[in-house]
Coordinates of C-alpha atoms and ligand atoms in Angstrom, one line a residue:
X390 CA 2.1 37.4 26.0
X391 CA -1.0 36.2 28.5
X392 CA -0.9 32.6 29.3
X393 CA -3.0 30.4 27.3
X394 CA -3.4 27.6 30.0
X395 CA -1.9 28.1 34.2
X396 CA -1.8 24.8 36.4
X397 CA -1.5 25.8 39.6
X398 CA -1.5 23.8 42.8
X399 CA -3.3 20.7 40.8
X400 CA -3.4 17.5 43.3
X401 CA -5.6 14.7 41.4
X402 CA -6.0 11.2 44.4
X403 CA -7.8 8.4 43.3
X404 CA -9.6 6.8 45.9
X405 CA -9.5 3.5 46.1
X406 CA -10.8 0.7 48.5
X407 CA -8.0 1.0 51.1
X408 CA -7.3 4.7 51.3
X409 CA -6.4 6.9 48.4
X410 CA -3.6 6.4 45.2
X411 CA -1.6 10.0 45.7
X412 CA -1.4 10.4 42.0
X413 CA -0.4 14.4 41.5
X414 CA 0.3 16.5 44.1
X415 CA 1.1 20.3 44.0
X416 CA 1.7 20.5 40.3
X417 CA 2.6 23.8 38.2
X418 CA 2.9 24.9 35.1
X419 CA 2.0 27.0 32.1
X420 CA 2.1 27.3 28.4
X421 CA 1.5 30.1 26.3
X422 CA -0.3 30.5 22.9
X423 CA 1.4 27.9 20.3
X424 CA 4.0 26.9 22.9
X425 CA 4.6 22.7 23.8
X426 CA 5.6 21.3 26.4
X427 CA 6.9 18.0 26.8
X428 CA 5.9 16.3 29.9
X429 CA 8.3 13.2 31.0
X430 CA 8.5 10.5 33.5
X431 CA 8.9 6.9 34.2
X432 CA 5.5 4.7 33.9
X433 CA 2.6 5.7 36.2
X434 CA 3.8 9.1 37.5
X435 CA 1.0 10.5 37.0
X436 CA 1.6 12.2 33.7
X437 CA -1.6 11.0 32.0
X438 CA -3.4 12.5 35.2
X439 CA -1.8 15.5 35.2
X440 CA -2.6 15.8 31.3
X441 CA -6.3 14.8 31.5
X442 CA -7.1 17.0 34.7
X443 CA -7.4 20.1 32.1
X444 CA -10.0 18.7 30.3
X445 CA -11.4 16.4 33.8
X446 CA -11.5 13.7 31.9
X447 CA -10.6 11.7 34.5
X448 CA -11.7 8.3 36.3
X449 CA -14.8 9.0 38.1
X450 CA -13.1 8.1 41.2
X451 CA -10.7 10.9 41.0
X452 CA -10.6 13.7 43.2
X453 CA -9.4 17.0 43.2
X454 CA -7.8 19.4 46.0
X455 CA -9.9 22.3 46.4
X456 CA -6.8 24.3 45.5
X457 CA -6.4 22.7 42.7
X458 CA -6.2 25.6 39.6
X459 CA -6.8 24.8 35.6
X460 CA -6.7 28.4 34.2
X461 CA -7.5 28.0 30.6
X462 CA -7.8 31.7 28.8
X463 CA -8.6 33.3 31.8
X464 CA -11.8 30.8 32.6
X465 CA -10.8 28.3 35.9
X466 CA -12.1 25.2 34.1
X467 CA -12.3 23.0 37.5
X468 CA -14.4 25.8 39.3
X469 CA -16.2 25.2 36.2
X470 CA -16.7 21.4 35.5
X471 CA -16.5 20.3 39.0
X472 CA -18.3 20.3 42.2
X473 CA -17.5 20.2 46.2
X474 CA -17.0 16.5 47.1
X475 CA -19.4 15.6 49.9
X476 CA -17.9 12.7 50.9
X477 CA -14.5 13.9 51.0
X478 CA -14.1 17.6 52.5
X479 CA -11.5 19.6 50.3
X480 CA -12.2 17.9 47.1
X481 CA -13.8 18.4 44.4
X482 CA -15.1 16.0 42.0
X483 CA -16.0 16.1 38.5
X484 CA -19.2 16.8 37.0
X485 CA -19.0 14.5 33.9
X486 CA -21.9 15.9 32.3
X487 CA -20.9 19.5 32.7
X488 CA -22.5 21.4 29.3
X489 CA -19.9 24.1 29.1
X490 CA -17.0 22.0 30.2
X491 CA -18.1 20.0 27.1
X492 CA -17.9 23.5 25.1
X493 CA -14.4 23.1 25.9
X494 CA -13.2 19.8 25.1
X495 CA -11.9 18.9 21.2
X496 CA -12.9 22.8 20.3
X497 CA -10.9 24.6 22.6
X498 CA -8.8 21.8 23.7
X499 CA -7.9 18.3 21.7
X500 CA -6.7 15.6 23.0
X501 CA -4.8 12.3 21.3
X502 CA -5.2 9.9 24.1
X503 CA -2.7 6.9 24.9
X504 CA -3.2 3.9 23.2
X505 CA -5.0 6.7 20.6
X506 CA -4.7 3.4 17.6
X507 CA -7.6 2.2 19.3
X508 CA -10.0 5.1 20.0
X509 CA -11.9 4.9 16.3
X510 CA -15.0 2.6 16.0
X511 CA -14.2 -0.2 14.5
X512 CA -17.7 -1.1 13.1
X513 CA -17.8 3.1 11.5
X514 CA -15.8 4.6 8.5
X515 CA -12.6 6.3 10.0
X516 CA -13.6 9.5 7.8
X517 CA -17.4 9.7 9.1
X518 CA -15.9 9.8 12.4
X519 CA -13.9 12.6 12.0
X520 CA -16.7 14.4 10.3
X521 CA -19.5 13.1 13.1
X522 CA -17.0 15.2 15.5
X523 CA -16.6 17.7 13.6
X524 CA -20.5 18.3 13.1
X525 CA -21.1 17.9 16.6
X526 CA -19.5 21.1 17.2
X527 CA -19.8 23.0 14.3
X528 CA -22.6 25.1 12.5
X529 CA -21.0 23.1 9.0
X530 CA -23.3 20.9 6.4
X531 CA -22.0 17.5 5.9
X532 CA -20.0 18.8 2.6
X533 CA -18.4 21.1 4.2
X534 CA -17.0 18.9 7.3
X535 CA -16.0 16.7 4.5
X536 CA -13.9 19.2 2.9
X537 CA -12.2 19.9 6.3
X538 CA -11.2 16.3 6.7
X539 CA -10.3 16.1 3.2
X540 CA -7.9 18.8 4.1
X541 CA -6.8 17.7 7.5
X542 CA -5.8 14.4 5.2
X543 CA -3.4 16.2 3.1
X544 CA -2.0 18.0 6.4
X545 CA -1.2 14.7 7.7
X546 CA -0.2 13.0 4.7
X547 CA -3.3 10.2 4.1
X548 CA -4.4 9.8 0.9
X549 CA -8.2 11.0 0.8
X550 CA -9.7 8.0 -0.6
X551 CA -8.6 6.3 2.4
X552 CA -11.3 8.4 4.2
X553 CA -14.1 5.8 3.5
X554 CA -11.8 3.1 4.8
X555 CA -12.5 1.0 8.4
X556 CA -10.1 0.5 10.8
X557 CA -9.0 -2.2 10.3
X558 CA -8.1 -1.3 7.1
X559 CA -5.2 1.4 8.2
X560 CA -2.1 0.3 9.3
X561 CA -0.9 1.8 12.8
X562 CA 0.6 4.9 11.4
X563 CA -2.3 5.8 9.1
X564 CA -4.2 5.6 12.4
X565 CA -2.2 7.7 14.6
X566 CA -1.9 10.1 11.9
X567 CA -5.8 10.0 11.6
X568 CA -6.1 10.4 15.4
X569 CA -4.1 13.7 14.7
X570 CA -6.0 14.8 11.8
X571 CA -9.2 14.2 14.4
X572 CA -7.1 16.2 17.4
X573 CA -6.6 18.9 14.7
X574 CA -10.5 18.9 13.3
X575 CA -11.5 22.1 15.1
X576 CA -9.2 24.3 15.5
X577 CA -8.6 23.9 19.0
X578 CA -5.5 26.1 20.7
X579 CA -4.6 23.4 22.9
X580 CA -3.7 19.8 21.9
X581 CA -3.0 16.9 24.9
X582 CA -0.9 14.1 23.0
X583 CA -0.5 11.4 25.3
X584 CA 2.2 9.1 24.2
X585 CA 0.8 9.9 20.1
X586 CA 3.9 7.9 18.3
X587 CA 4.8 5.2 21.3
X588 CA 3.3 2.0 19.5
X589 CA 4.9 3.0 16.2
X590 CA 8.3 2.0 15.0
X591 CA 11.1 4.9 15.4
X592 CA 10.6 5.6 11.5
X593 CA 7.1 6.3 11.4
X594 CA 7.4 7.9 15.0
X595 CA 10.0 10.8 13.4
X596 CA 7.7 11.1 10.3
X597 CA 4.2 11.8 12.4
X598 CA 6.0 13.7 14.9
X599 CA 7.7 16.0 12.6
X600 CA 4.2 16.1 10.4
X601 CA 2.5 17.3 13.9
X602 CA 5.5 20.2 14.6
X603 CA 4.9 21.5 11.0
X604 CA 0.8 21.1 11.7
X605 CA 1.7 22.8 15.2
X606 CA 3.7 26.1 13.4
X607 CA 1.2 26.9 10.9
X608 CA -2.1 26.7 12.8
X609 CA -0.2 28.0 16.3
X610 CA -1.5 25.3 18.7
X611 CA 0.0 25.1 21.9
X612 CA 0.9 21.3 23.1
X613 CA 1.5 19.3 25.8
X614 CA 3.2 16.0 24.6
X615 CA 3.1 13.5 27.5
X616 CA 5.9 10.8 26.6
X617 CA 8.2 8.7 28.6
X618 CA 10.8 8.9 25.5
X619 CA 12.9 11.8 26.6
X620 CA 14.2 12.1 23.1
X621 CA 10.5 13.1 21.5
X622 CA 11.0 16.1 23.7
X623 CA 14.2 17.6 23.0
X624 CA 13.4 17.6 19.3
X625 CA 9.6 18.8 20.0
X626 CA 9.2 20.8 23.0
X627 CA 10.2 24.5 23.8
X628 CA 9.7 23.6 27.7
X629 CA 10.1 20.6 29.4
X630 CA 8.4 19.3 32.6
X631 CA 9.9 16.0 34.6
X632 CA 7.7 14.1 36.6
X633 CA 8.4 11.6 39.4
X634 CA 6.0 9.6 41.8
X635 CA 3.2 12.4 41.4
X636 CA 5.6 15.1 41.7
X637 CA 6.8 17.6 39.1
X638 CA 10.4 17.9 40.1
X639 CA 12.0 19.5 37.7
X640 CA 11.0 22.2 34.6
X641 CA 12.7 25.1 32.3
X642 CA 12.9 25.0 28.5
X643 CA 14.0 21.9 26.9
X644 CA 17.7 23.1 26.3
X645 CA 17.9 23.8 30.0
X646 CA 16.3 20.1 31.3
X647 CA 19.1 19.1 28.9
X648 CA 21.8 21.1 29.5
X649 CA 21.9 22.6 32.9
X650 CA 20.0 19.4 34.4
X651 CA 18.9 20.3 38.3
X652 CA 17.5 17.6 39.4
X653 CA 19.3 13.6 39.9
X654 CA 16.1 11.8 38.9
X655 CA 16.1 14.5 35.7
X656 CA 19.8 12.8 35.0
X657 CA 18.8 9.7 36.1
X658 CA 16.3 9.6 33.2
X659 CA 18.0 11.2 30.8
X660 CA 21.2 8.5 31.3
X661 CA 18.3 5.7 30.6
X662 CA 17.6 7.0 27.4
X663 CA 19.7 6.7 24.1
X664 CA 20.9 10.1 23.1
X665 CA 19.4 11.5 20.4
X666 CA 22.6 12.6 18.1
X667 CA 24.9 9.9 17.4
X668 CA 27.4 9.7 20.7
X669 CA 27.4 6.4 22.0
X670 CA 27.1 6.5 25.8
X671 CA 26.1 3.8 28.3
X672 CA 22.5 3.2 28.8
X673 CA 21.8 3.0 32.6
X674 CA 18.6 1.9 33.9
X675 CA 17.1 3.6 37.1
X676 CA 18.3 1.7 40.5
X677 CA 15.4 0.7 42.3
X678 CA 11.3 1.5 41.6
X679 CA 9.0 4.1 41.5
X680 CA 7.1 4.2 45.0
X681 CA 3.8 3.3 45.6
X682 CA 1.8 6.3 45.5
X683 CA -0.9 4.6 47.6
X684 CA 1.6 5.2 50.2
X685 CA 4.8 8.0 49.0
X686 CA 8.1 8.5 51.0
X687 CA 7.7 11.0 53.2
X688 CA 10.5 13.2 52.4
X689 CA 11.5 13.8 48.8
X690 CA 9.5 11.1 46.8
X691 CA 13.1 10.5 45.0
X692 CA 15.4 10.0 47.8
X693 CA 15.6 6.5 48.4
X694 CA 16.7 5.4 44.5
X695 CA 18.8 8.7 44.6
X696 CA 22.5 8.6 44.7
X697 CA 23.2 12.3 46.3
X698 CA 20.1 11.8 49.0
X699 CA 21.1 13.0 52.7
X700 CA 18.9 12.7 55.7
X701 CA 17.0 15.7 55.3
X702 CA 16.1 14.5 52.4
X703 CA 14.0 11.4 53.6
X704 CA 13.0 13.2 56.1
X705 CA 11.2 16.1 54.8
X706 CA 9.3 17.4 50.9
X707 CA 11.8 19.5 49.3
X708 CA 10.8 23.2 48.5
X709 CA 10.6 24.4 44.3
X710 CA 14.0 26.1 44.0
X711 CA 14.4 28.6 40.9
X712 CA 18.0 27.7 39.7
X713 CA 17.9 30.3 37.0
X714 CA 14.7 32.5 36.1
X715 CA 12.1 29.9 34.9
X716 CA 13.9 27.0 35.8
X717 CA 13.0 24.9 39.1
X718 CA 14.1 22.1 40.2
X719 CA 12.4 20.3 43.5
X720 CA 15.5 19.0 45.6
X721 CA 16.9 19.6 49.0
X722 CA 20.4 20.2 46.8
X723 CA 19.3 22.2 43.7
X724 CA 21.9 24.6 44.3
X725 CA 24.6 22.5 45.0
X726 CA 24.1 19.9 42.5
X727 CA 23.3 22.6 39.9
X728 CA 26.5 22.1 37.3
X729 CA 27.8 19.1 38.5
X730 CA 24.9 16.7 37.2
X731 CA 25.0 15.5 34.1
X732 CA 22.4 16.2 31.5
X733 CA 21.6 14.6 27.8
X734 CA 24.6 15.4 25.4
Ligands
ATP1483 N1 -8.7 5.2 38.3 C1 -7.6 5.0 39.0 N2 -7.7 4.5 40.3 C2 -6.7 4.3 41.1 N3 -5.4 4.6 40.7 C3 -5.2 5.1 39.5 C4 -6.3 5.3 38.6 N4 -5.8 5.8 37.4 C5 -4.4 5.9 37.6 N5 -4.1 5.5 38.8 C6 -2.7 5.4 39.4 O1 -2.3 6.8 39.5 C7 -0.9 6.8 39.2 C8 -0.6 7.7 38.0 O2 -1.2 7.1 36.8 P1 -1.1 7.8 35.4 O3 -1.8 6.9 34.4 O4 -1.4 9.2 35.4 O5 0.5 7.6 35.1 P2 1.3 7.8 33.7 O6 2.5 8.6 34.1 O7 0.5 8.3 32.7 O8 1.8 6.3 33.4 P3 2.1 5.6 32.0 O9 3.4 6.1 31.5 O10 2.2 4.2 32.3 O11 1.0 5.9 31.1 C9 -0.4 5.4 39.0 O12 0.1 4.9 40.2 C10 -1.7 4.7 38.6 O13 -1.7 3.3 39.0
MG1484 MG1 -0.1 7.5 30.8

C-alpha cells in the first residue's frame, strides 16, 4: 500500500530576536492509509511543530529548510503552500493565504489542536459551528450539514439536542468530544490530534479515546496523535515516533518502542510513566532538562542527561540506525544497547 502522508527531511526554526529556536531538525516519517501514529516527547520537543508543519500552520515566524519534504498523496504540500525565504537563504516560509493549501486543511487533513476545549466560539452555538465548517467546504444545504453533525453526534456519543447548546454550556468532555466530531465533519483521511484527551480526567480520557479508535476503524482515517502520555499510545497507535530536543530519535511500531526499546531517552520516558497494565513499578523522573533549542548540544541532543553517553557522543550527531527493518533508533550505541534497555512492561 502507497503512503498516504511521507515526512522527509522536515527542519521547522523559529526565528527569534537573538538568533533562531532549533525546533525540528531532520525529521522522518510516514503513515499509511488508516494507520496512527503516536508521536511522544517531553514538553516543547517540538512535537506540536512537527504535527502542524503538514498542514503549515505554523507561527508566522517559522521557517522551513528547503529540504524540508510533506508528501501528502503524492502532492509535496510545502512546495505547495510555501515560498523561498528572502531574508533567510534556504528557507522557506509559509504562505498563509495559500488557496489550495486551504483545499487541503480540515477536508483532506483535520486537526484537534492542543488546548482543542477552547477552540469553539464562545459567543456561537457549538452545533452552527460545526455546520459553518462544514458548509464552507461542502456543496451541502444547511439541512443536510445538519444531518451530518446530527450524525457525527451519535458517533461521538452527544446527545443531539445538545447541538444548539454554547460553550459554556458543555462540560470539558462534551467539548473535546465535539472538537472530534468537528475533526471528523469532512471526511478527511488524515486527522492531527494534538494532546485531544490531556485536560480530561483518566476516565473520560479512555472513553473519548476509545470513541475516536472505533470512529478511526470504521471511516479508515489515518492519525497522528501527538501526546506526552506514553500510555495513550500503546493502547492507540500502530507506530510510534519518540521525540527529543527537536530530534526524532527513536520509531517502529508501538510493540517495538515498547518492547525492544533502542533508544535510553525512549526508556527514560517510558520509566517516567505509570505502566499501563497493573505492575507496580517505580516511577522515575528524567535527570536533568531538555536543552535549549535556541542553542542544542552539539553531539547527540541527549547525551548529557544520558546515563550510557561516551565521548563521541557529545561530540558528534548520531547517525539513524535500523535495529530491525523499520525500526531506528538515533544513538551512537543502538546496536549495543539494543536488548539490554528496558522498555514499558
Ligand atoms: N513561535 C515560536 N517562536 C519561537 N519559538 C517557538 C515558537 N513556537 C514554539 N517554539 C519553541 O519551539 C520548541 C518546540 O515547541 P513545540 O510547541 O513544537 O513543542 P511540543 O513538543 O509541542 O511541546 P508541548 O508538549 O509543551 O506542547 C520549543 O522550544 C518552543 O519553545
Ligand atoms: Mg505541543
Amino acid at each position: 500500500m502507497a503512503d498516504l502522508l511521507t515526512v522527509k527531511n522536515l527542519s521547522v526554526h523559529y526565528k527569534i530576536q537573538s538568533g533562531w529556536v532549533y525546533a525540528v531538525d531532520d525529521v522522518n516519517f510516514s503513515l499509511k492509509p488508516g494507520e496512527t501514529m503516536g508521536l511522544v516527547g517531553e514538553s516543547g520537543c517540538g512535537k506540536t511543530t512537527t504535527g502542524y508543519a503538514v498542514t503549515q500552520l505554523l507561527a508566522n515566524n517559522a521557517y522551513l529548510k528547503a529540504d524540508s519534504k510533506v508528501i501528502f498523496d503524492g502532492k509535496d504540500l510545502i512546495k505547495m503552500g510555501t515560498y523561498p525565504s528572502k531574508n533567510y537563504p534556504g528557507y522557506r516560509k509559509i504562505d498563509e493565504f495559500n488557496a489550495d493549501m486551504r483545499k487541503y486543511r480540515w477536508k483532506r487533513i483535520s486537526m484537534i489542536f492542543q488546548g482543542a476545549m477552547n477552540a469553539f466560539n464562545p459567543v456561537y452555538k457549538v452545533g452552527d459551528q460545526i455546520i459553518e465548517a462544514i458548509l464552507a467546504h461542502e456543496d451541502m444545504t444547511e439541512q443536510e450539514a445538519r444531518k451530518r453533525v446530527e450524525e457525527l453526534y451519535d458517533l461521538v456519543g452527544i446527545p443531539k439536542d445538545r447541538i444548539d447548546n454554547y460553550p459554556h454550556e458543555y462540560s470539558g468532555g462534551m467539548k473535546q468530544r465535539a472538537m472530534i466530531a468537528m475533526s471528523m465533519a469532512l471526511n478527511p483521511d488524515l486527522i492531527i490530534a494534538d494532546e485531544p484527551t490531556t485536560a480530561l480526567d483518566v476516565v473520560t480520557q479512555d472513553r473519548i479515546l476509545g470513541k475516536m479508535v472505533e470512529l478511526q476503524k470504521k471511516e479508515n482515517v489515518a492519525m497522528i496523535l501527538i501526546t506526552h502520555d506514553v500510555s495513550v499510545v500503546a493502547e492507540m497507535a500502530h507506530k510510534m515516533s519518540v521525540m527529543y530536543a527537536g530530534h526524532l530519535v527513536e520509531k517502529g511500531t508501538a510493540r517495538e518502542i515498547f518492547k525492544e526499546t533502542a533508544h535510553p531517552y525512549t526508556e527514560a520516558l517510558l520509566k517516567a510513566f505509570p505502566s499501563i497494565k497493573g505492575e507496580k513499578k517505580k516511577l522515575r523522573a528524567i535527570p536533568g532538562s531538555p536543552p535549549d533549542l535556541a542553542n542544542p548540544p552539539k553531539g547527540c541532543r541527549f547525551a548529557p542527561r544520558c546515563p550510557y553517553a561516551k565521548d563521541i557522543c557529545l561530540e558528534k550527531e548520531p547517525p539513524v540506525v535500523e535495529i530491525s527493518p523499520g525500526h531506528f533508533s538515533k544513538c551512537h550505541f543502538a546496536e549495543e544497547l539494543y536488548g539490554e534497555l528496558s522498555g514499558g512492561e
